[in-house]
Amino acid sequence: MEQDDHVTDFIRKPLDSSSYDEKWLQKLLFDRPDLLVTEKFDRPIIPICRELPLKSASATVFLDLFCVRDDGKPVLVECKLWRNPQARREVIGQILEYASLLQGLSFSDLEAIVGPKLSVSGPNPIFQAAKAFTPKLIEKDFVDRCHSYLAGGELDLIIAGDGIRSDIAGIRDLLESRGGLASRLSLLEVEIFESQQGDVLVQSTTQMKTQTVAMTVRSPHQMPVEDASAADESVIARSEGKSDWKIQCKQFWQQFIDELKLDHPAQDPPRHSVSNTVRLPFPKPASHITCFRVRKWKIVGVFVILDDTDEGRAYYLQLLEEKDRLEEEIGHVVKFSEKTDWSSNPFISVETTQFDIEDSTQEPAQLEYLHTHLNRFVNALRRRLP
C-alpha cells in the first residue's frame, strides 16, 4: 500500500491465528457492515444483533449476525474458518437451518425473538435499531416489507470466512445436493493483512452467489380475537373465599399487570378477571390465556382453553405432537388434557404447586414464575398458530 510517498508492505494473516478468529470476524462485520456489501448487494445492510438464539427441534442454536437491508429484507450472516471440508459442510447446514427457523414467521414473531437481544426500548425495537442507522426509514413500509419477506421465505444468507475461494466447485456441488434452497446465498471471502507497524487491512470479496429459488410458505394468519365468558375460571372463583383475601388477590394481580413485559408485540396485555385470575385475549382457535392462583389446591399457573371445533382440535394435536419442543422453549412441563371436569374443550397448562399462596413473602417468587412462564407460553403458542 502506498501512502504519503511511502510504500507499506502488508502480509496476509490467517483467520485462525491467536489474534484473528471467528469471534473477531463476527465483531468486525457487525461493527463494519460495509464489508458485507458487494456490487450485487445494492441495498445497504444494517446490523441488528449478534448471537441470536433460535429454537431448533433438538436444541438452541445461535446465528452469528442478524441484519436487515434498508427495505426490511432479513440478512443472516454466519462466520466460519474454512480449515477442512467438514467445517464447510457444517456451516452450510447451519445457515440453511437458521433460514428454515425464520421463514414463514410474522414480523411480530420476529420481534419476540430479536427484541430481548436489543438495548432499544419502546415499541418496534427492530425498526428503531434500523432507523438509528438509516434515519429516513418509514416504519409502516419497513415492517410490511419485512413481514412479506419472512412470509415468502425470502432471506439473504451470507457465509463469511477465509479460504472460500479454494474450493468453489465443491461448495457449489454441496449446495446443489442439498436442494430446496429458498434464499440467496453468498460466500464472502474475508482476507486480513497486517503491516510490520501493526496496521490492519481487511478486504472482502464475494466469491459465489446462488440464484434465488422460489418456494411457497404458508402465510401466518391470525383470526380476530373474540371475548369469551368467564366460565372456565368459575371453578377457580368458587374455590376462593371473600373479604380481605380478595383485596390481597386484586393487589397481587395489579402488580402482576403493572410489571409484566411481554416479548410478543402483537399480544395485548392482561386484564382483571374473576377472583384470583387475569386473562389475555388470544387469537382463534382459542379466545384467551388465563393466569391463575388457587388457594385451596396451592396451584399457580397459566392455561389456555381451545375451541371445541375442528380447528381447535387440530391445533391441540399439533401442539401435543410438539410437546417436547414446547417444554424446551417454555422451560417447564406442559400439561395436555382433551377435556377437564369443568370444560369439554381441549386444555393446555403450565402450573406448579411449589408456593404457599397465602404466604405474602412468597409473592415476589410467584410473580417471577408467572411473568417468565406466561411470556414463554405466549411466544411458543403464537409461533404455532394455524
mmCIF file of C-alpha atoms in Angstrom:
data_model
loop_
_atom_site.group_PDB
_atom_site.id
_atom_site.type_symbol
_atom_site.label_atom_id
_atom_site.label_comp_id
_atom_site.label_asym_id
_atom_site.label_seq_id
_atom_site.Cartn_x
_atom_site.Cartn_y
_atom_site.Cartn_z
ATOM 1 C CA MET A 1 0.000 0.000 0.000
ATOM 2 C CA GLU A 2 1.297 3.459 -0.948
ATOM 3 C CA GLN A 3 0.680 6.361 1.424
ATOM 4 C CA ASP A 4 2.438 9.762 1.597
ATOM 5 C CA ASP A 5 5.005 8.603 -0.969
ATOM 6 C CA HIS A 6 5.846 5.621 1.225
ATOM 7 C CA VAL A 7 5.126 2.017 0.362
ATOM 8 C CA THR A 8 3.958 -0.175 3.216
ATOM 9 C CA ASP A 9 4.115 -3.920 2.882
ATOM 10 C CA PHE A 10 1.175 -5.918 4.210
ATOM 11 C CA ILE A 11 1.389 -9.629 4.885
ATOM 12 C CA ARG A 12 -1.713 -11.798 4.839
ATOM 13 C CA LYS A 13 -2.603 -13.240 8.221
ATOM 14 C CA PRO A 14 -4.697 -16.389 8.664
ATOM 15 C CA LEU A 15 -8.000 -16.002 10.482
ATOM 16 C CA ASP A 16 -7.162 -18.946 12.712
ATOM 17 C CA SER A 17 -4.268 -17.127 14.374
ATOM 18 C CA SER A 18 -4.343 -16.078 18.007
ATOM 19 C CA SER A 19 -5.328 -12.514 17.050
ATOM 20 C CA TYR A 20 -7.950 -13.243 14.417
ATOM 21 C CA ASP A 21 -10.642 -15.865 14.891
ATOM 22 C CA GLU A 22 -14.368 -16.331 14.262
ATOM 23 C CA LYS A 23 -15.403 -14.116 17.195
ATOM 24 C CA TRP A 24 -13.118 -11.358 15.965
ATOM 25 C CA LEU A 25 -14.581 -11.655 12.466
ATOM 26 C CA GLN A 26 -18.130 -11.628 13.837
ATOM 27 C CA LYS A 27 -17.500 -8.395 15.759
ATOM 28 C CA LEU A 28 -15.716 -6.813 12.789
ATOM 29 C CA LEU A 29 -18.623 -7.453 10.416
ATOM 30 C CA PHE A 30 -21.130 -6.225 12.996
ATOM 31 C CA ASP A 31 -19.170 -3.010 13.531
ATOM 32 C CA ARG A 32 -18.380 -2.570 9.831
ATOM 33 C CA PRO A 33 -21.360 -3.873 7.828
ATOM 34 C CA ASP A 34 -19.974 -2.113 4.747
ATOM 35 C CA LEU A 35 -17.638 -5.109 4.442
ATOM 36 C CA LEU A 36 -20.721 -7.202 3.658
ATOM 37 C CA VAL A 37 -21.620 -5.038 0.675
ATOM 38 C CA THR A 38 -20.605 -6.120 -2.830
ATOM 39 C CA GLU A 39 -21.562 -4.930 -6.273
ATOM 40 C CA LYS A 40 -24.588 -7.226 -6.276
ATOM 41 C CA PHE A 41 -25.913 -6.178 -2.877
ATOM 42 C CA ASP A 42 -27.422 -2.899 -3.983
ATOM 43 C CA ARG A 43 -29.215 -2.146 -0.710
ATOM 44 C CA PRO A 44 -27.332 -1.310 2.495
ATOM 45 C CA ILE A 45 -27.110 -3.924 5.237
ATOM 46 C CA ILE A 46 -27.931 -2.816 8.786
ATOM 47 C CA PRO A 47 -26.610 -4.932 11.706
ATOM 48 C CA ILE A 48 -29.268 -5.644 14.339
ATOM 49 C CA CYS A 49 -27.767 -8.129 16.804
ATOM 50 C CA ARG A 50 -25.111 -10.791 17.371
ATOM 51 C CA GLU A 51 -25.541 -14.350 18.636
ATOM 52 C CA LEU A 52 -29.289 -14.527 18.026
ATOM 53 C CA PRO A 53 -30.738 -17.609 19.794
ATOM 54 C CA LEU A 54 -33.087 -19.714 17.678
ATOM 55 C CA LYS A 55 -35.032 -22.739 18.901
ATOM 56 C CA SER A 56 -34.462 -25.805 16.756
ATOM 57 C CA ALA A 57 -36.111 -29.200 17.184
ATOM 58 C CA SER A 58 -33.329 -30.508 19.395
ATOM 59 C CA ALA A 59 -31.529 -27.503 20.882
ATOM 60 C CA THR A 60 -30.998 -23.761 20.908
ATOM 61 C CA VAL A 61 -28.726 -22.620 18.084
ATOM 62 C CA PHE A 62 -27.084 -19.226 17.678
ATOM 63 C CA LEU A 63 -26.932 -17.172 14.491
ATOM 64 C CA ASP A 64 -23.732 -15.110 14.374
ATOM 65 C CA LEU A 65 -25.270 -11.938 12.914
ATOM 66 C CA PHE A 66 -28.857 -10.954 12.255
ATOM 67 C CA CYS A 67 -29.124 -7.973 9.914
ATOM 68 C CA VAL A 68 -31.704 -6.338 7.675
ATOM 69 C CA ARG A 69 -31.498 -4.399 4.470
ATOM 70 C CA ASP A 70 -32.942 -0.903 4.470
ATOM 71 C CA ASP A 71 -36.038 -2.255 2.695
ATOM 72 C CA GLY A 72 -36.675 -4.697 5.559
ATOM 73 C CA LYS A 73 -35.228 -7.840 3.978
ATOM 74 C CA PRO A 74 -33.631 -10.075 6.637
ATOM 75 C CA VAL A 75 -29.952 -10.961 6.189
ATOM 76 C CA LEU A 76 -28.391 -13.886 8.050
ATOM 77 C CA VAL A 77 -24.602 -13.971 8.410
ATOM 78 C CA GLU A 78 -22.556 -16.906 9.665
ATOM 79 C CA CYS A 79 -18.797 -16.643 10.218
ATOM 80 C CA LYS A 80 -16.639 -19.702 9.671
ATOM 81 C CA LEU A 81 -12.995 -20.606 9.300
ATOM 82 C CA TRP A 82 -12.652 -22.997 6.376
ATOM 83 C CA ARG A 83 -9.959 -25.261 7.742
ATOM 84 C CA ASN A 84 -11.428 -28.504 6.439
ATOM 85 C CA PRO A 85 -14.279 -29.913 4.292
ATOM 86 C CA GLN A 86 -16.240 -30.898 7.389
ATOM 87 C CA ALA A 87 -16.391 -27.268 8.553
ATOM 88 C CA ARG A 88 -17.691 -26.297 5.118
ATOM 89 C CA ARG A 89 -20.488 -28.832 5.245
ATOM 90 C CA GLU A 90 -21.431 -27.889 8.794
ATOM 91 C CA VAL A 91 -21.732 -24.151 8.187
ATOM 92 C CA ILE A 92 -23.871 -24.613 5.079
ATOM 93 C CA GLY A 93 -26.176 -26.888 7.017
ATOM 94 C CA GLN A 94 -26.254 -24.392 9.884
ATOM 95 C CA ILE A 95 -27.214 -21.340 7.865
ATOM 96 C CA LEU A 96 -29.885 -23.247 5.946
ATOM 97 C CA GLU A 97 -31.306 -24.419 9.269
ATOM 98 C CA TYR A 98 -31.363 -20.848 10.575
ATOM 99 C CA ALA A 99 -33.227 -19.735 7.460
ATOM 100 C CA SER A 100 -35.783 -22.514 7.894
ATOM 101 C CA LEU A 101 -36.394 -21.444 11.516
ATOM 102 C CA LEU A 102 -37.145 -17.848 10.485
ATOM 103 C CA GLN A 103 -39.005 -18.245 7.209
ATOM 104 C CA GLY A 104 -42.766 -18.045 7.497
ATOM 105 C CA LEU A 105 -42.732 -16.056 10.744
ATOM 106 C CA SER A 106 -44.721 -12.862 11.117
ATOM 107 C CA PHE A 107 -42.909 -9.626 11.911
ATOM 108 C CA SER A 108 -44.354 -9.821 15.425
ATOM 109 C CA ASP A 109 -42.894 -13.315 15.843
ATOM 110 C CA LEU A 110 -39.516 -11.979 14.718
ATOM 111 C CA GLU A 111 -39.701 -9.129 17.226
ATOM 112 C CA ALA A 112 -40.405 -11.605 20.022
ATOM 113 C CA ILE A 113 -37.191 -13.452 19.125
ATOM 114 C CA VAL A 114 -34.930 -10.483 18.393
ATOM 115 C CA GLY A 115 -36.298 -7.959 20.916
ATOM 116 C CA PRO A 116 -34.604 -9.417 24.022
ATOM 117 C CA LYS A 117 -31.202 -9.063 22.284
ATOM 118 C CA LEU A 118 -31.620 -5.318 21.724
ATOM 119 C CA SER A 119 -30.928 -2.440 24.073
ATOM 120 C CA VAL A 120 -33.535 -0.330 22.297
ATOM 121 C CA SER A 121 -36.600 0.367 24.434
ATOM 122 C CA GLY A 122 -40.118 1.132 23.321
ATOM 123 C CA PRO A 123 -42.281 -0.338 20.560
ATOM 124 C CA ASN A 124 -40.887 -1.948 17.407
ATOM 125 C CA PRO A 125 -37.256 -2.320 18.556
ATOM 126 C CA ILE A 126 -36.084 -3.836 15.238
ATOM 127 C CA PHE A 127 -37.270 -0.794 13.323
ATOM 128 C CA GLN A 128 -35.788 1.547 15.927
ATOM 129 C CA ALA A 129 -32.417 -0.206 15.661
ATOM 130 C CA ALA A 130 -32.552 0.028 11.858
ATOM 131 C CA LYS A 131 -33.643 3.657 11.938
ATOM 132 C CA ALA A 132 -30.611 4.534 14.053
ATOM 133 C CA PHE A 133 -28.514 3.588 11.002
ATOM 134 C CA THR A 134 -30.885 4.927 8.342
ATOM 135 C CA PRO A 135 -32.979 7.802 9.751
ATOM 136 C CA LYS A 136 -35.147 8.178 6.630
ATOM 137 C CA LEU A 137 -36.805 4.773 7.054
ATOM 138 C CA ILE A 138 -40.611 4.759 7.154
ATOM 139 C CA GLU A 139 -41.916 2.382 9.816
ATOM 140 C CA LYS A 140 -45.017 1.064 8.044
ATOM 141 C CA ASP A 141 -43.158 0.342 4.794
ATOM 142 C CA PHE A 142 -40.257 -1.289 6.610
ATOM 143 C CA VAL A 143 -42.487 -3.537 8.739
ATOM 144 C CA ASP A 144 -44.765 -4.532 5.835
ATOM 145 C CA ARG A 145 -41.847 -5.459 3.596
ATOM 146 C CA CYS A 146 -40.019 -7.368 6.301
ATOM 147 C CA HIS A 147 -43.217 -9.299 7.051
ATOM 148 C CA SER A 148 -43.620 -10.121 3.344
ATOM 149 C CA TYR A 149 -40.027 -11.323 3.036
ATOM 150 C CA LEU A 150 -40.440 -13.584 6.067
ATOM 151 C CA ALA A 151 -43.781 -14.945 4.894
ATOM 152 C CA GLY A 152 -42.315 -15.753 1.484
ATOM 153 C CA GLY A 153 -39.117 -17.257 2.873
ATOM 154 C CA GLU A 154 -37.031 -14.624 1.069
ATOM 155 C CA LEU A 155 -33.870 -14.147 3.109
ATOM 156 C CA ASP A 156 -30.323 -13.222 2.168
ATOM 157 C CA LEU A 157 -27.744 -15.621 3.588
ATOM 158 C CA ILE A 158 -24.035 -14.841 3.818
ATOM 159 C CA ILE A 159 -21.263 -17.187 4.902
ATOM 160 C CA ALA A 160 -18.137 -15.179 5.695
ATOM 161 C CA GLY A 161 -14.675 -16.606 6.222
ATOM 162 C CA ASP A 162 -11.241 -17.225 4.778
ATOM 163 C CA GLY A 163 -10.180 -19.849 2.263
ATOM 164 C CA ILE A 164 -13.534 -19.871 0.496
ATOM 165 C CA ARG A 165 -12.111 -19.401 -2.976
ATOM 166 C CA SER A 166 -10.037 -22.588 -2.655
ATOM 167 C CA ASP A 167 -12.957 -24.922 -3.320
ATOM 168 C CA ILE A 168 -15.773 -23.034 -5.012
ATOM 169 C CA ALA A 169 -16.707 -26.023 -7.167
ATOM 170 C CA GLY A 170 -17.014 -28.275 -4.151
ATOM 171 C CA ILE A 171 -19.192 -25.782 -2.314
ATOM 172 C CA ARG A 172 -21.459 -25.337 -5.332
ATOM 173 C CA ASP A 173 -21.850 -29.102 -5.662
ATOM 174 C CA LEU A 174 -22.703 -29.384 -1.988
ATOM 175 C CA LEU A 175 -25.389 -26.700 -2.266
ATOM 176 C CA GLU A 176 -26.921 -28.359 -5.298
ATOM 177 C CA SER A 177 -27.024 -31.659 -3.446
ATOM 178 C CA ARG A 178 -28.927 -30.044 -0.580
ATOM 179 C CA GLY A 179 -31.743 -28.836 -2.810
ATOM 180 C CA GLY A 180 -34.715 -26.725 -1.781
ATOM 181 C CA LEU A 181 -32.714 -23.559 -1.164
ATOM 182 C CA ALA A 182 -35.225 -20.778 -0.586
ATOM 183 C CA SER A 183 -32.937 -17.780 -0.280
ATOM 184 C CA ARG A 184 -29.987 -16.182 -1.993
ATOM 185 C CA LEU A 185 -26.750 -17.470 -0.500
ATOM 186 C CA SER A 186 -23.424 -15.684 -0.919
ATOM 187 C CA LEU A 187 -19.950 -16.787 0.097
ATOM 188 C CA LEU A 188 -17.853 -13.874 1.322
ATOM 189 C CA GLU A 189 -14.071 -14.189 1.305
ATOM 190 C CA VAL A 190 -12.504 -12.095 4.077
ATOM 191 C CA GLU A 191 -8.749 -11.543 3.970
ATOM 192 C CA ILE A 192 -6.696 -9.931 6.725
ATOM 193 C CA PHE A 193 -3.376 -8.214 6.002
ATOM 194 C CA GLU A 194 -1.051 -6.767 8.622
ATOM 195 C CA SER A 195 1.926 -4.439 8.334
ATOM 196 C CA GLN A 196 5.057 -4.505 10.454
ATOM 197 C CA GLN A 197 3.755 -1.361 12.146
ATOM 198 C CA GLY A 198 0.639 -3.218 13.265
ATOM 199 C CA ASP A 199 -1.768 -1.629 10.783
ATOM 200 C CA VAL A 200 -4.529 -3.952 9.618
ATOM 201 C CA LEU A 201 -6.077 -4.065 6.152
ATOM 202 C CA VAL A 202 -9.304 -6.006 5.616
ATOM 203 C CA GLN A 203 -10.540 -6.987 2.172
ATOM 204 C CA SER A 204 -13.830 -8.723 1.442
ATOM 205 C CA THR A 205 -14.983 -10.118 -1.891
ATOM 206 C CA THR A 206 -17.964 -12.214 -2.850
ATOM 207 C CA GLN A 207 -16.816 -15.494 -4.342
ATOM 208 C CA MET A 208 -20.109 -17.134 -5.193
ATOM 209 C CA LYS A 209 -23.837 -16.395 -5.257
ATOM 210 C CA THR A 210 -26.725 -18.758 -5.773
ATOM 211 C CA GLN A 211 -29.880 -17.845 -7.610
ATOM 212 C CA THR A 212 -32.955 -17.309 -5.502
ATOM 213 C CA VAL A 213 -35.252 -20.318 -5.619
ATOM 214 C CA ALA A 214 -38.941 -19.542 -5.104
ATOM 215 C CA MET A 215 -40.839 -21.530 -2.541
ATOM 216 C CA THR A 216 -44.343 -21.474 -1.138
ATOM 217 C CA VAL A 217 -44.642 -20.728 2.551
ATOM 218 C CA ARG A 218 -47.956 -20.694 4.325
ATOM 219 C CA SER A 219 -48.507 -17.121 5.383
ATOM 220 C CA PRO A 220 -49.147 -16.644 9.114
ATOM 221 C CA HIS A 221 -52.795 -15.903 9.710
ATOM 222 C CA GLN A 222 -54.456 -14.801 12.898
ATOM 223 C CA MET A 223 -58.167 -14.814 13.316
ATOM 224 C CA PRO A 224 -59.708 -11.834 15.121
ATOM 225 C CA VAL A 225 -59.845 -12.128 18.876
ATOM 226 C CA GLU A 226 -63.249 -12.554 20.443
ATOM 227 C CA ASP A 227 -64.031 -12.008 24.077
ATOM 228 C CA ALA A 228 -65.144 -15.087 25.963
ATOM 229 C CA SER A 229 -67.162 -15.760 29.064
ATOM 230 C CA ALA A 230 -65.505 -16.446 32.381
ATOM 231 C CA ALA A 231 -66.969 -19.941 32.660
ATOM 232 C CA ASP A 232 -63.557 -21.606 32.530
ATOM 233 C CA GLU A 233 -62.447 -19.532 35.533
ATOM 234 C CA SER A 234 -65.592 -20.150 37.571
ATOM 235 C CA VAL A 235 -64.169 -23.202 39.306
ATOM 236 C CA ILE A 236 -61.277 -21.043 40.491
ATOM 237 C CA ALA A 237 -63.650 -18.363 41.737
ATOM 238 C CA ARG A 238 -65.681 -20.897 43.713
ATOM 239 C CA SER A 239 -62.562 -22.123 45.499
ATOM 240 C CA GLU A 240 -61.712 -18.643 46.829
ATOM 241 C CA GLY A 241 -63.290 -17.002 49.846
ATOM 242 C CA LYS A 242 -64.369 -13.396 50.318
ATOM 243 C CA SER A 243 -63.225 -10.416 52.395
ATOM 244 C CA ASP A 244 -59.557 -9.464 52.748
ATOM 245 C CA TRP A 245 -58.295 -12.323 50.598
ATOM 246 C CA LYS A 246 -59.982 -10.856 47.523
ATOM 247 C CA ILE A 247 -58.388 -7.495 48.218
ATOM 248 C CA GLN A 248 -54.993 -9.156 48.563
ATOM 249 C CA CYS A 249 -55.534 -11.027 45.295
ATOM 250 C CA LYS A 250 -56.543 -7.884 43.435
ATOM 251 C CA GLN A 251 -53.397 -6.133 44.648
ATOM 252 C CA PHE A 252 -51.280 -9.126 43.614
ATOM 253 C CA TRP A 253 -52.694 -9.194 40.090
ATOM 254 C CA GLN A 254 -52.457 -5.430 39.708
ATOM 255 C CA GLN A 255 -48.756 -5.678 40.479
ATOM 256 C CA PHE A 256 -48.533 -8.578 38.027
ATOM 257 C CA ILE A 257 -50.109 -6.446 35.266
ATOM 258 C CA ASP A 258 -48.024 -3.371 36.076
ATOM 259 C CA GLU A 259 -44.704 -5.244 35.974
ATOM 260 C CA LEU A 260 -45.421 -7.638 33.093
ATOM 261 C CA LYS A 261 -43.227 -7.328 29.995
ATOM 262 C CA LEU A 262 -44.181 -9.479 27.008
ATOM 263 C CA ASP A 263 -41.786 -10.097 24.118
ATOM 264 C CA HIS A 264 -44.501 -10.583 21.508
ATOM 265 C CA PRO A 265 -45.618 -7.126 20.280
ATOM 266 C CA ALA A 266 -48.953 -8.406 18.958
ATOM 267 C CA GLN A 267 -50.012 -9.737 22.348
ATOM 268 C CA ASP A 268 -52.444 -7.472 24.192
ATOM 269 C CA PRO A 269 -51.872 -7.014 27.939
ATOM 270 C CA PRO A 270 -53.874 -8.895 30.576
ATOM 271 C CA ARG A 271 -56.886 -7.561 32.402
ATOM 272 C CA HIS A 272 -58.508 -8.488 35.697
ATOM 273 C CA SER A 273 -60.965 -11.358 35.571
ATOM 274 C CA VAL A 274 -62.913 -13.248 38.208
ATOM 275 C CA SER A 275 -61.394 -13.619 41.666
ATOM 276 C CA ASN A 276 -57.798 -14.855 41.599
ATOM 277 C CA THR A 277 -57.171 -14.683 37.836
ATOM 278 C CA VAL A 278 -56.235 -12.389 34.985
ATOM 279 C CA ARG A 279 -56.614 -13.158 31.312
ATOM 280 C CA LEU A 280 -55.157 -12.082 27.997
ATOM 281 C CA PRO A 281 -57.008 -12.137 24.654
ATOM 282 C CA PHE A 282 -55.633 -14.720 22.245
ATOM 283 C CA PRO A 283 -56.342 -15.436 18.548
ATOM 284 C CA LYS A 284 -58.522 -18.272 17.339
ATOM 285 C CA PRO A 285 -58.767 -21.226 17.766
ATOM 286 C CA ALA A 286 -58.714 -20.013 21.376
ATOM 287 C CA SER A 287 -60.142 -16.892 22.948
ATOM 288 C CA HIS A 288 -57.825 -16.066 25.837
ATOM 289 C CA ILE A 289 -54.987 -17.203 28.081
ATOM 290 C CA THR A 290 -55.600 -17.259 31.831
ATOM 291 C CA CYS A 291 -53.095 -16.762 34.652
ATOM 292 C CA PHE A 292 -54.368 -18.101 37.955
ATOM 293 C CA ARG A 293 -53.740 -18.965 41.598
ATOM 294 C CA VAL A 294 -55.901 -21.433 43.525
ATOM 295 C CA ARG A 295 -55.501 -21.118 47.294
ATOM 296 C CA LYS A 296 -57.388 -24.325 48.105
ATOM 297 C CA TRP A 297 -55.153 -26.514 45.914
ATOM 298 C CA LYS A 298 -51.997 -24.352 46.179
ATOM 299 C CA ILE A 299 -51.646 -24.154 42.399
ATOM 300 C CA VAL A 300 -50.125 -21.280 40.404
ATOM 301 C CA GLY A 301 -50.048 -21.356 36.630
ATOM 302 C CA VAL A 302 -51.086 -20.402 33.115
ATOM 303 C CA PHE A 303 -53.581 -22.143 30.848
ATOM 304 C CA VAL A 304 -55.337 -21.824 27.530
ATOM 305 C CA ILE A 305 -58.609 -23.472 26.535
ATOM 306 C CA LEU A 306 -59.033 -24.129 22.831
ATOM 307 C CA ASP A 307 -62.265 -24.002 20.873
ATOM 308 C CA ASP A 308 -64.231 -27.236 20.636
ATOM 309 C CA THR A 309 -64.054 -27.087 16.831
ATOM 310 C CA ASP A 310 -62.130 -28.875 14.097
ATOM 311 C CA GLU A 311 -59.619 -26.012 14.097
ATOM 312 C CA GLY A 312 -59.245 -26.102 17.870
ATOM 313 C CA ARG A 313 -58.728 -29.856 17.981
ATOM 314 C CA ALA A 314 -56.239 -29.719 15.083
ATOM 315 C CA TYR A 315 -54.250 -27.003 16.870
ATOM 316 C CA TYR A 316 -54.327 -29.047 20.075
ATOM 317 C CA LEU A 317 -52.970 -32.121 18.269
ATOM 318 C CA GLN A 318 -50.306 -30.016 16.571
ATOM 319 C CA LEU A 319 -49.121 -28.692 19.929
ATOM 320 C CA LEU A 320 -49.315 -32.139 21.504
ATOM 321 C CA GLU A 321 -47.101 -33.511 18.727
ATOM 322 C CA GLU A 322 -44.532 -30.818 19.554
ATOM 323 C CA LYS A 323 -44.793 -31.344 23.327
ATOM 324 C CA ASP A 324 -41.063 -31.958 23.853
ATOM 325 C CA ARG A 325 -40.087 -28.870 21.906
ATOM 326 C CA LEU A 326 -42.716 -26.772 23.669
ATOM 327 C CA GLU A 327 -41.374 -27.850 27.046
ATOM 328 C CA GLU A 328 -37.860 -26.941 25.953
ATOM 329 C CA GLU A 329 -38.972 -23.477 24.819
ATOM 330 C CA ILE A 330 -41.093 -22.805 27.900
ATOM 331 C CA GLY A 331 -38.667 -24.430 30.320
ATOM 332 C CA HIS A 332 -41.429 -26.309 32.110
ATOM 333 C CA VAL A 333 -43.586 -29.426 31.908
ATOM 334 C CA VAL A 334 -46.650 -28.709 29.746
ATOM 335 C CA LYS A 335 -49.903 -30.495 30.612
ATOM 336 C CA PHE A 336 -52.365 -31.526 27.905
ATOM 337 C CA SER A 337 -55.981 -32.577 28.519
ATOM 338 C CA GLU A 338 -58.611 -33.275 25.881
ATOM 339 C CA LYS A 339 -61.190 -32.206 28.453
ATOM 340 C CA THR A 340 -61.423 -31.426 32.170
ATOM 341 C CA ASP A 341 -64.017 -31.917 34.886
ATOM 342 C CA TRP A 342 -65.225 -28.382 34.255
ATOM 343 C CA SER A 343 -64.723 -27.985 30.497
ATOM 344 C CA SER A 344 -65.177 -30.262 27.489
ATOM 345 C CA ASN A 345 -62.685 -28.222 25.441
ATOM 346 C CA PRO A 346 -59.011 -29.106 24.868
ATOM 347 C CA PHE A 347 -56.899 -27.634 27.646
ATOM 348 C CA ILE A 348 -53.161 -26.842 27.859
ATOM 349 C CA SER A 349 -51.442 -25.579 31.002
ATOM 350 C CA VAL A 350 -48.205 -24.835 32.808
ATOM 351 C CA GLU A 351 -48.598 -24.991 36.582
ATOM 352 C CA THR A 352 -46.781 -25.592 39.854
ATOM 353 C CA THR A 353 -47.542 -26.387 43.498
ATOM 354 C CA GLN A 354 -44.218 -25.102 44.851
ATOM 355 C CA PHE A 355 -45.666 -21.986 46.526
ATOM 356 C CA ASP A 356 -47.632 -21.333 49.695
ATOM 357 C CA ILE A 357 -50.077 -18.902 48.133
ATOM 358 C CA GLU A 358 -51.168 -17.436 51.458
ATOM 359 C CA ASP A 359 -47.600 -16.562 52.421
ATOM 360 C CA SER A 360 -47.164 -12.963 51.247
ATOM 361 C CA THR A 361 -43.369 -13.268 51.452
ATOM 362 C CA GLN A 362 -43.562 -15.720 48.524
ATOM 363 C CA GLU A 363 -45.467 -13.323 46.269
ATOM 364 C CA PRO A 364 -42.326 -11.947 44.538
ATOM 365 C CA ALA A 365 -41.336 -15.503 43.569
ATOM 366 C CA GLN A 366 -44.873 -16.205 42.337
ATOM 367 C CA LEU A 367 -44.815 -13.048 40.227
ATOM 368 C CA GLU A 368 -41.479 -14.012 38.705
ATOM 369 C CA TYR A 369 -42.750 -17.517 37.932
ATOM 370 C CA LEU A 370 -45.907 -16.192 36.254
ATOM 371 C CA HIS A 371 -44.130 -13.429 34.323
ATOM 372 C CA THR A 372 -41.499 -15.811 32.974
ATOM 373 C CA HIS A 373 -43.740 -18.691 32.008
ATOM 374 C CA LEU A 374 -46.584 -16.577 30.626
ATOM 375 C CA ASN A 375 -44.141 -14.801 28.313
ATOM 376 C CA ARG A 376 -42.698 -18.092 27.049
ATOM 377 C CA PHE A 377 -46.165 -19.657 26.813
ATOM 378 C CA VAL A 378 -47.410 -16.786 24.629
ATOM 379 C CA ASN A 379 -44.355 -16.881 22.353
ATOM 380 C CA ALA A 380 -44.490 -20.651 21.883
ATOM 381 C CA LEU A 381 -48.234 -20.809 21.150
ATOM 382 C CA ARG A 382 -48.369 -17.751 18.896
ATOM 383 C CA ARG A 383 -45.476 -19.075 16.835
ATOM 384 C CA ARG A 384 -47.563 -22.142 16.015
ATOM 385 C CA LEU A 385 -50.920 -20.529 15.259
ATOM 386 C CA PRO A 386 -52.593 -22.034 12.185
#
